[in-house]
Amino acid sequence: MLKRLIMLALLAATAGAQDLGARGAPANAKVEIRWDRFYDNKELGELMEKLAAAFPGLTKLHAVGVSVGGRAIRAIEVTNFAKGDAARKAGFYIDGNIHGNEVQGAEVALYTAWYLLENYGKVAMVTELMDTRVFYIVPTINPDGRDSFLHDPNDAHSLRGGVMPWDEDGDGRFDEDGNDDLDGDGNITQMRRRNPHGRWKTDPKEPRLLVPCEADEEGEFDRLGEEGLDNDGDGEVNEDGPGGYDPNRNWPTDWQPPYVQGGAHDYPFSLPETRAVGKFFMDRPNIAGAQSYHNNGGMILRPPGQQNAVVQGGDVGVYDTLGRKGEQMLPGYRYMILWKDLYTVWGGEVDWLYFGRGVITFTNELWTEANMFRTAVAGPWADTRADRARFDRLLLLKDAFVDWKAFKHPTYGDVEIGGFKKNFGRTPPSFLLEEECHRNMAFTLFHADQMPKLSLDAPDVKSLGDGLFKVRVTARNARIIPSRTGQDVVAKISRPDELTIDGVTALSAGIVRDRDFNRVDFQPGKPSRIRIEAVPGMGEATVEWIVKGHGDFRVTLDSVKGGVVEVTGKVP
Amino acid sequence: MRASMSRVLVAAVTFLTAGIPAAAEDASPYRTFDQLATSLRAAAGAGGAARVSVMGKSSEGLDVLLVTIGTGKDVDRRPAVLVIAGVEGDGVAGSEIAARLVEELAKAGDERTAKLLAERTIFVIPRLNPDGIERYFGAGKRQDAGTARKWDEDRDGAEDEDGPDDLDGDGVILMMRVEDPAGEWVADEKDAGFMRKADLVRGEHGAWKVMTEGKDDDGDGALNEDGPGGVDLNSNFTWNYRFHGPRTGPYQVSEPESRAVMDFVAAHPNIEAAFTFSSNDNCVRQVAPAPPPNPLPDPGSPVMALDAGDALWFAKSAETYRGKFGRDRIDPAPFREGGLAECLYFHWGILSLSSPGWSVPWKAGDANGLANEDGPSREARWAHRWMRENRASEWVEWHAVTHPDFPGKKVEVGGWKPFSSILPQASSLDSLATKHADFVREMLEAFPRVAVKGLAAKKLDAALWEITATVTNDGAWPTALRQGERTRRARAVRIDVVPAVGEVVAGERTTLVPVLAPGGVRELKWVVKAAEGTEVEVKAETDRAGAATAKMTLK
């Protein structure tokens, strides 16, 4: 302990001497990474490799799976491997970018890995988190969609899904008529056509935008939708583009087929990406907290995704505590219930992680337009185009908008093409991206810190005469999240927590319901092992044995999600 | 939920039973996996209409076989019926009937079959759960619906650690009863050996606990709570899936076997109808159509009952089926949570029928004689009597055993031997296969069938023509069930007009017609600008009702 203190003091001293950084991100990082830009899947992989090379005792890289398009889905595991068995520490899972166009989730996730690694041994709370917890970070679980968004012509909303062909228009042909980048600028923007009978006119305040005419007013334009052609000659434009399903509707809990839930695909985990991530998650039963990063709207979403599902009572309290803390840490973000405050989602990831795996999980919708002028936004569906145009004009010097220009369209004739660029509107501008990374990471680390932290009090040994003793042990949880959530207990997802006694012979065993009045639930079966439902959040659980024997004994608490702790005692 | 006849019998009298059936015949009429694979490949190699392929692997690495029966072109893509057997681990009879059905149809010997197979396709999955069925042939046969995958049924962190035990050493797992006033069961006074729940209203008190033969192997205070054998595939599909059930698997379609069949169905939108051999029955027992919902559900809410429009076609098919087997039972069948046949209808819009292929015969009239007896035990008692009359040698009388977990208590073992209530007489297997093959033929004959008729051109000007045609459904079923249309899994009929040169100047070049009823007619009209002498083709096609074309020369 003393040695560690000296080491920490030395580290602090040396760091202090050279510390030219602002507080927050580490100065003099071992791995320099710019957090004002996006990285494609290959670059993300290279950054993970750099981190792994720079911090060998604190990292492991995992191949989670391979996407439809053949891209690697990779995870970085972050913990102090020298301290404890990593697989038995409470685990925290983070992923991002399940929707390909919602790119910044990957940067937030990777920032978290970088921050933890660079600050190990420097920031005491980080050191403790990495000594006692393990983080599984998967920056992007949709690399095909990500790379398509970053490299191919798209708008801010594509490519949401993946690249497996799907027949959206039911004509028996697959992906035969998607958008077309007619002006070749790498963005899919809008098409409009001058028409005195059109019902749209130039916005007098933001002349690059169109607004609807008054009822008694002559118009200027028709809006013709997104840039594109009738590629298959069926009389429709852009009706069946690449993919056409939604990976975040492909998870088992409350999965419903596409006629109920658009984008659900064929059955839960029918997509290789979701299946690989599901397996990665199930292979790590120690995961006790999770976070998924989407965009956008500034939301901290919790399950359920549909109104008939019920979050267990005790778990609602945990969610509320964490969610309200998140609202403080993420100004402009609101803590919301998915189906009630946003929309119904059948078969969403966050629902499976909670209902299917019993893990308290949030989905954060990153980036809020409240950040543009630090003013409130009127709900998830507010029309903010004028604010965006003003922000673009004043702060991005009109760099986020492709100005209208003429184009000869084979079907529509003389049209104009223009509109917001794909990387504006749902993703922050460069100078706010780092803020988004840090604030969301801080919220997630607060959540991770609230995973169960178990200990055992020293055993209370009482003689009953005739060489018999009663041994009572109390297990404690110093954090908000119980060792098994209410959902885990109700659905029997993980096995019960087990308390075992070694070194003496147990003759009878029970769970103490009331210490003062000796109320005990007898444990069926062999008495050396007691199974309890959970150690509650910020709470305790007491068990007792009647034993025979003398000398040292050991009591072990083994919790799948809360880890293993031991205490020793002595029978006189 | 009510269980089928054989299930009730198993549940009430034997629960999970295991061991060697006493009715061991000299040569088993049933095939091990190796025998099945060899014989089907031999049948396919005999120059008939069948070919055998592998569509997946079981959890133990056995092949999930697929037999495709059809002649001519595009066999894989034509309107098809899918026959699935051996879904459940004790589905030995259904798998054998399916194998014999393949052997009969693959010969395509008669003109009727040859004609059908030239235009339509039969897919047969003869054994979806080969691991489970292999147990029938193992030492100590065990009747269990599950696969062989290890599975932690009681969620204690250990897998398969406490299964049944053969306490009396007779090689068979039977039922066990423990005399205990805390039990809910009594020994019946009328039918020897029959155990039923005490009728508290009539002043009876329970005297026995009834459970599977076994002991507490892992010392957790529970008996036989986590035996070998894992997931029941027929509860592992997507419709109305029961999460966190003891044997439903970790999530829908989690098992390699269930994934193999789902991937196959997803890749074959041409599957019009399906017949599943399973314990769940909607042929002998009809499925009730949905009552009119009140209030009307949201348009996007899941459909949980048979659509009243689709019920017509289910009822007609079930009637045909019952007519062949002389079995009759009109009380509505339940849907199975997570069942395969249910998934095929509700999520893929397929006309999906299901039956065990054979079960303890039950006639509606027989039930009446028991109408006033013991309510919930009625079906079990009836089956017990039938078995006593017809299969008396399969009964083991209750006899005392000493039991480590119940010291000082009276413990007895007895009941019906495993498989005794779910296998037909070996001599009836051929006739069962023939009748099922005939049922498949009749389904194929009822398939919807698109046709293009009356293609004609009227000259409007030197190079301008009005083209008319009708597209019809000449089959006995609609081109899409309502559920097929709703789920968008039964694709619309696509109609294209294609002039060899020139262009369609009015009317849609491609028309999508969501559904054509049996005898349904869609009239179409186009104006085409083309020179005299140009050939014009009208094509109509959809996955489940086939394709048709008509051609003419403009003049």
PDB file of N, CA and C in Angstrom, chain A residues 12-14 40 73 91 172 179 212 271 275 286-287 329 374 381 397 401 404 408 415 456 509 519:
ATOM      1  N   ALA A  12       2.355  11.692  -9.882  1.00  0.00           N
ATOM      2  CA  ALA A  12       1.676  12.989  -9.833  1.00  0.00           C
ATOM      3  C   ALA A  12       2.688  14.115  -9.967  1.00  0.00           C
ATOM      4  N   ALA A  13       3.822  13.955  -9.278  1.00  0.00           N
ATOM      5  CA  ALA A  13       4.844  15.005  -9.312  1.00  0.00           C
ATOM      6  C   ALA A  13       5.382  15.183 -10.732  1.00  0.00           C
ATOM      7  N   THR A  14       5.737  14.057 -11.372  1.00  0.00           N
ATOM      8  CA  THR A  14       6.313  14.190 -12.709  1.00  0.00           C
ATOM      9  C   THR A  14       5.278  14.734 -13.681  1.00  0.00           C
ATOM     10  N   ASP A  40     -12.823   5.953 -40.023  1.00  0.00           N
ATOM     11  CA  ASP A  40     -13.528   4.817 -40.638  1.00  0.00           C
ATOM     12  C   ASP A  40     -13.124   3.533 -39.917  1.00  0.00           C
ATOM     13  N   ILE A  73     -15.524  -6.549 -36.911  1.00  0.00           N
ATOM     14  CA  ILE A  73     -16.075  -5.863 -35.747  1.00  0.00           C
ATOM     15  C   ILE A  73     -15.119  -6.177 -34.600  1.00  0.00           C
ATOM     16  N   GLY A  91     -18.386  -6.419 -15.221  1.00  0.00           N
ATOM     17  CA  GLY A  91     -18.016  -5.929 -16.552  1.00  0.00           C
ATOM     18  C   GLY A  91     -18.964  -4.840 -17.035  1.00  0.00           C
ATOM     19  N   GLY A 172     -39.851  -8.165 -56.086  1.00  0.00           N
ATOM     20  CA  GLY A 172     -39.036  -9.326 -56.415  1.00  0.00           C
ATOM     21  C   GLY A 172     -37.626  -8.984 -56.872  1.00  0.00           C
ATOM     22  N   ASN A 179     -30.616   5.888 -54.031  1.00  0.00           N
ATOM     23  CA  ASN A 179     -30.267   7.273 -54.352  1.00  0.00           C
ATOM     24  C   ASN A 179     -29.136   7.316 -55.370  1.00  0.00           C
ATOM     25  N   PRO A 212     -43.237  26.189 -46.731  1.00  0.00           N
ATOM     26  CA  PRO A 212     -44.528  26.071 -47.422  1.00  0.00           C
ATOM     27  C   PRO A 212     -45.136  27.445 -47.690  1.00  0.00           C
ATOM     28  N   LEU A 271     -28.975 -11.315 -38.600  1.00  0.00           N
ATOM     29  CA  LEU A 271     -27.862 -10.573 -39.202  1.00  0.00           C
ATOM     30  C   LEU A 271     -26.556 -10.997 -38.533  1.00  0.00           C
ATOM     31  N   ARG A 275     -25.807 -10.956 -34.387  1.00  0.00           N
ATOM     32  CA  ARG A 275     -25.545 -12.284 -33.818  1.00  0.00           C
ATOM     33  C   ARG A 275     -24.177 -12.323 -33.146  1.00  0.00           C
ATOM     34  N   ASN A 286     -20.367 -11.880 -16.804  1.00  0.00           N
ATOM     35  CA  ASN A 286     -20.006 -10.923 -15.751  1.00  0.00           C
ATOM     36  C   ASN A 286     -20.409  -9.486 -16.089  1.00  0.00           C
ATOM     37  N   ILE A 287     -20.933  -9.257 -17.297  1.00  0.00           N
ATOM     38  CA  ILE A 287     -21.332  -7.887 -17.652  1.00  0.00           C
ATOM     39  C   ILE A 287     -22.508  -7.456 -16.771  1.00  0.00           C
ATOM     40  N   MET A 329     -25.183  15.835 -16.051  1.00  0.00           N
ATOM     41  CA  MET A 329     -23.855  15.743 -16.670  1.00  0.00           C
ATOM     42  C   MET A 329     -23.903  16.077 -18.153  1.00  0.00           C
ATOM     43  N   ARG A 374     -27.160  26.986 -27.436  1.00  0.00           N
ATOM     44  CA  ARG A 374     -27.413  26.765 -26.003  1.00  0.00           C
ATOM     45  C   ARG A 374     -28.822  27.208 -25.635  1.00  0.00           C
ATOM     46  N   TRP A 381     -39.259  16.053 -32.221  1.00  0.00           N
ATOM     47  CA  TRP A 381     -39.707  16.181 -33.608  1.00  0.00           C
ATOM     48  C   TRP A 381     -39.777  17.647 -34.071  1.00  0.00           C
ATOM     49  N   LEU A 397     -19.565  29.049 -41.386  1.00  0.00           N
ATOM     50  CA  LEU A 397     -19.266  29.868 -42.573  1.00  0.00           C
ATOM     51  C   LEU A 397     -19.813  29.231 -43.847  1.00  0.00           C
ATOM     52  N   PHE A 401     -23.555  23.319 -46.058  1.00  0.00           N
ATOM     53  CA  PHE A 401     -24.690  23.311 -46.984  1.00  0.00           C
ATOM     54  C   PHE A 401     -24.183  23.341 -48.421  1.00  0.00           C
ATOM     55  N   TRP A 404     -27.685  25.354 -53.945  1.00  0.00           N
ATOM     56  CA  TRP A 404     -28.487  24.859 -55.063  1.00  0.00           C
ATOM     57  C   TRP A 404     -27.787  25.129 -56.391  1.00  0.00           C
ATOM     58  N   LYS A 408     -29.832  18.720 -65.146  1.00  0.00           N
ATOM     59  CA  LYS A 408     -30.793  18.233 -66.148  1.00  0.00           C
ATOM     60  C   LYS A 408     -31.149  16.796 -65.773  1.00  0.00           C
ATOM     61  N   VAL A 415     -33.945  20.730 -62.972  1.00  0.00           N
ATOM     62  CA  VAL A 415     -34.130  20.751 -61.526  1.00  0.00           C
ATOM     63  C   VAL A 415     -32.935  21.450 -60.897  1.00  0.00           C
ATOM     64  N   LEU A 456     -17.769  -8.834   2.391  1.00  0.00           N
ATOM     65  CA  LEU A 456     -18.334  -9.648   3.475  1.00  0.00           C
ATOM     66  C   LEU A 456     -17.838  -9.109   4.802  1.00  0.00           C
ATOM     67  N   ALA A 509     -28.420 -24.635   7.228  1.00  0.00           N
ATOM     68  CA  ALA A 509     -28.124 -23.346   6.600  1.00  0.00           C
ATOM     69  C   ALA A 509     -29.410 -22.580   6.360  1.00  0.00           C
ATOM     70  N   ARG A 519     -35.550 -14.617  12.247  1.00  0.00           N
ATOM     71  CA  ARG A 519     -36.358 -15.223  11.180  1.00  0.00           C
ATOM     72  C   ARG A 519     -35.425 -15.735  10.092  1.00  0.00           C
TER      73      ARG A 519
END
